[in-house]
């Protein structure tokens, strides 16, 4: 284990030496939760002009609204000050380039691992999936009807965000 994280520990040493966020609480001061992809090109705080303490950032493969995302949003809304949610998938997402079956086959062929018991929730049509995922939040029996829910597609090549019309109620 020694070595693999040395670069990170060294960077943290530097970070902690000028740390100034010690007084923040776990409440999102901008009332915002962002659901986005794990893609390493996305800097959610930077691209939205946010800072530590401002927002809850929920990330997974494809920015999907999974049961775990709903569980987290319920806690974020009722305990941690969130009153608006932005679901933010992105262009050039690996999750929109294969079906679940193709991913299973690829991993089996290249690594000999059977992943078929996992649901990857790959995306066929990004806009359609975004509408579906927003609807999941808007109609969740555990979330308040007063919650503001929006969707936007982030362009990893231009850094621009394009708001997507929400589904009709
Ligand atoms: Zn992605």
Tab-separated table of C-alpha atoms and ligand atoms in Angstrom:
chain	number	residue	atom	x	y	z
A	1	UNK	CA	0.000	0.000	0.000
A	2	UNK	CA	2.924	2.323	0.590
A	3	UNK	CA	3.555	4.448	-2.430
A	4	UNK	CA	0.274	4.202	-4.308
A	5	UNK	CA	-1.176	7.289	-2.628
A	6	UNK	CA	1.960	9.226	-1.782
A	7	UNK	CA	1.266	11.905	-4.375
A	8	UNK	CA	-2.143	12.510	-2.835
A	9	UNK	CA	-0.881	12.655	0.724
A	10	UNK	CA	1.777	15.153	-0.294
A	11	UNK	CA	-0.826	17.310	-2.037
A	12	UNK	CA	-3.090	17.121	0.995
A	13	UNK	CA	-0.263	18.238	3.254
A	14	UNK	CA	-0.076	21.407	1.190
A	15	UNK	CA	-3.877	21.807	1.084
A	16	UNK	CA	-4.305	21.443	4.838
A	17	UNK	CA	-1.559	23.978	5.529
A	18	UNK	CA	-3.757	26.788	4.176
A	19	UNK	CA	-7.163	25.203	4.918
A	20	UNK	CA	-9.884	27.752	5.617
A	21	UNK	CA	-13.195	25.841	5.400
A	22	UNK	CA	-13.151	24.509	8.947
A	23	UNK	CA	-16.251	26.447	9.956
A	24	UNK	CA	-18.549	25.103	7.201
A	25	UNK	CA	-21.414	22.800	8.169
A	26	UNK	CA	-22.777	19.886	6.121
A	27	UNK	CA	-25.741	21.943	4.904
A	28	UNK	CA	-25.580	23.023	1.257
A	29	UNK	CA	-25.441	26.811	1.505
A	30	UNK	CA	-26.707	27.302	-2.083
A	31	UNK	CA	-29.493	24.765	-1.532
A	32	UNK	CA	-28.288	22.755	-4.499
A	33	UNK	CA	-27.665	19.093	-5.315
A	34	UNK	CA	-26.037	18.114	-8.616
A	35	UNK	CA	-26.309	14.605	-10.045
A	36	UNK	CA	-23.539	14.077	-12.557
A	37	UNK	CA	-21.269	11.465	-14.112
A	38	UNK	CA	-17.998	10.148	-12.733
A	39	UNK	CA	-16.272	11.314	-15.937
A	40	UNK	CA	-12.889	12.742	-14.980
A	41	UNK	CA	-13.303	15.708	-17.320
A	42	UNK	CA	-16.141	17.149	-15.251
A	43	UNK	CA	-15.233	19.694	-12.561
A	44	UNK	CA	-18.710	20.222	-11.083
A	45	UNK	CA	-17.784	23.000	-8.664
A	46	UNK	CA	-15.671	24.860	-11.196
A	47	UNK	CA	-18.097	24.721	-14.106
A	48	UNK	CA	-20.993	25.960	-11.968
A	49	UNK	CA	-19.083	28.637	-10.076
A	50	UNK	CA	-19.470	26.786	-6.780
A	51	UNK	CA	-17.222	26.425	-3.770
A	52	UNK	CA	-16.844	23.973	-0.911
A	53	UNK	CA	-19.959	24.103	1.243
A	54	UNK	CA	-22.276	25.251	-1.564
A	55	UNK	CA	-23.738	22.035	-2.955
A	56	UNK	CA	-24.153	18.278	-2.691
A	57	UNK	CA	-22.425	16.519	-5.591
A	58	UNK	CA	-23.704	13.022	-6.420
A	59	UNK	CA	-21.712	11.151	-9.048
A	60	UNK	CA	-21.984	7.787	-10.741
A	61	UNK	CA	-21.507	6.258	-14.171
A	62	UNK	CA	-23.803	8.145	-16.557
A	63	UNK	CA	-25.339	10.603	-14.050
A	64	UNK	CA	-28.218	8.168	-13.549
A	65	UNK	CA	-30.938	8.679	-10.945
A	66	UNK	CA	-30.580	5.312	-9.254
A	67	UNK	CA	-32.238	4.131	-6.049
A	68	UNK	CA	-29.101	5.165	-4.199
A	69	UNK	CA	-29.247	8.658	-5.696
A	70	UNK	CA	-32.890	8.937	-4.538
A	71	UNK	CA	-31.906	7.746	-1.062
A	72	UNK	CA	-29.174	10.384	-0.950
A	73	UNK	CA	-31.484	13.138	-2.229
A	74	UNK	CA	-34.050	12.366	0.463
A	75	UNK	CA	-31.373	12.903	3.120
A	76	UNK	CA	-29.996	15.969	1.324
A	77	UNK	CA	-33.455	17.574	1.119
A	78	UNK	CA	-34.757	16.858	4.599
A	79	UNK	CA	-31.540	17.053	6.613
A	80	UNK	CA	-29.018	19.078	4.643
A	81	UNK	CA	-30.741	22.103	3.155
A	82	UNK	CA	-31.225	21.070	-0.485
A	83	UNK	CA	-34.225	22.586	-2.316
A	84	UNK	CA	-33.128	22.286	-5.970
A	85	UNK	CA	-31.600	19.450	-7.972
A	86	UNK	CA	-29.754	19.645	-11.280
A	87	UNK	CA	-29.276	16.383	-13.183
A	88	UNK	CA	-26.229	16.901	-15.398
A	89	UNK	CA	-25.074	14.229	-17.855
A	90	UNK	CA	-22.454	15.176	-20.442
A	91	UNK	CA	-21.465	14.817	-24.073
A	92	UNK	CA	-19.080	12.027	-25.140
A	93	UNK	CA	-20.198	9.864	-22.187
A	94	UNK	CA	-18.872	6.293	-22.311
A	95	UNK	CA	-22.202	5.142	-20.858
A	96	UNK	CA	-24.040	6.325	-23.964
A	97	UNK	CA	-21.813	4.383	-26.347
A	98	UNK	CA	-22.641	0.783	-25.458
A	99	UNK	CA	-25.574	-1.287	-24.293
A	100	UNK	CA	-25.375	-3.214	-21.021
A	101	UNK	CA	-24.940	-6.424	-23.038
A	102	UNK	CA	-22.024	-4.959	-24.946
A	103	UNK	CA	-20.306	-3.901	-21.718
A	104	UNK	CA	-20.830	-7.353	-20.220
A	105	UNK	CA	-19.337	-8.948	-23.325
A	106	UNK	CA	-16.409	-6.519	-23.438
A	107	UNK	CA	-15.408	-7.121	-19.812
A	108	UNK	CA	-15.852	-10.876	-20.210
A	109	UNK	CA	-13.705	-10.931	-23.359
A	110	UNK	CA	-10.929	-8.680	-22.065
A	111	UNK	CA	-10.854	-9.592	-18.376
A	112	UNK	CA	-12.672	-12.908	-18.088
A	113	UNK	CA	-15.109	-11.523	-15.528
A	114	UNK	CA	-18.842	-12.217	-15.629
A	115	UNK	CA	-20.599	-8.926	-14.764
A	116	UNK	CA	-24.097	-9.953	-15.839
A	117	UNK	CA	-25.486	-9.672	-12.304
A	118	UNK	CA	-24.766	-5.940	-12.429
A	119	UNK	CA	-27.118	-3.476	-14.070
A	120	UNK	CA	-24.921	-0.823	-15.659
A	121	UNK	CA	-27.852	1.382	-16.710
A	122	UNK	CA	-26.216	2.403	-19.956
A	123	UNK	CA	-27.909	5.133	-21.961
A	124	UNK	CA	-29.394	4.767	-25.453
A	125	UNK	CA	-30.768	8.299	-25.873
A	126	UNK	CA	-29.318	10.911	-23.536
A	127	UNK	CA	-32.188	13.415	-23.727
A	128	UNK	CA	-34.810	10.729	-23.244
A	129	UNK	CA	-32.913	9.241	-20.321
A	130	UNK	CA	-32.487	12.667	-18.757
A	131	UNK	CA	-36.251	13.257	-18.920
A	132	UNK	CA	-36.821	9.848	-17.390
A	133	UNK	CA	-34.366	10.498	-14.571
A	134	UNK	CA	-35.806	13.958	-13.822
A	135	UNK	CA	-39.270	12.402	-13.719
A	136	UNK	CA	-38.025	9.828	-11.231
A	137	UNK	CA	-37.062	12.633	-8.851
A	138	UNK	CA	-40.199	14.707	-9.483
A	139	UNK	CA	-42.531	11.799	-8.838
A	140	UNK	CA	-40.704	10.162	-5.955
A	141	UNK	CA	-43.182	9.712	-3.079
A	142	UNK	CA	-40.362	10.523	-0.672
A	143	UNK	CA	-39.511	13.943	-2.095
A	144	UNK	CA	-41.566	17.149	-1.748
A	145	UNK	CA	-43.510	18.555	-4.722
A	146	UNK	CA	-41.855	21.895	-3.930
A	147	UNK	CA	-38.434	20.565	-4.936
A	148	UNK	CA	-37.116	22.338	-8.041
A	149	UNK	CA	-35.701	19.816	-10.524
A	150	UNK	CA	-33.805	20.674	-13.701
A	151	UNK	CA	-31.673	18.971	-16.302
A	152	UNK	CA	-28.692	20.136	-18.332
A	153	UNK	CA	-26.189	18.567	-20.689
A	154	UNK	CA	-22.568	19.526	-20.097
A	155	UNK	CA	-20.343	19.734	-23.176
A	156	UNK	CA	-16.913	18.359	-22.235
A	157	UNK	CA	-15.355	19.942	-25.333
A	158	UNK	CA	-16.560	23.527	-24.824
A	159	UNK	CA	-17.211	23.651	-21.074
A	160	UNK	CA	-20.736	24.897	-21.807
A	161	UNK	CA	-23.920	23.806	-20.112
A	162	UNK	CA	-27.175	23.509	-22.087
A	163	UNK	CA	-30.388	23.511	-20.105
A	164	UNK	CA	-32.827	20.811	-21.171
A	165	UNK	CA	-36.582	21.441	-21.080
A	166	UNK	CA	-38.048	19.495	-18.181
A	167	UNK	CA	-40.773	16.930	-18.861
A	168	UNK	CA	-44.395	18.079	-18.595
A	169	UNK	CA	-46.049	17.094	-15.345
B	1	LIG	ZN1	-20.067	9.942	-18.418
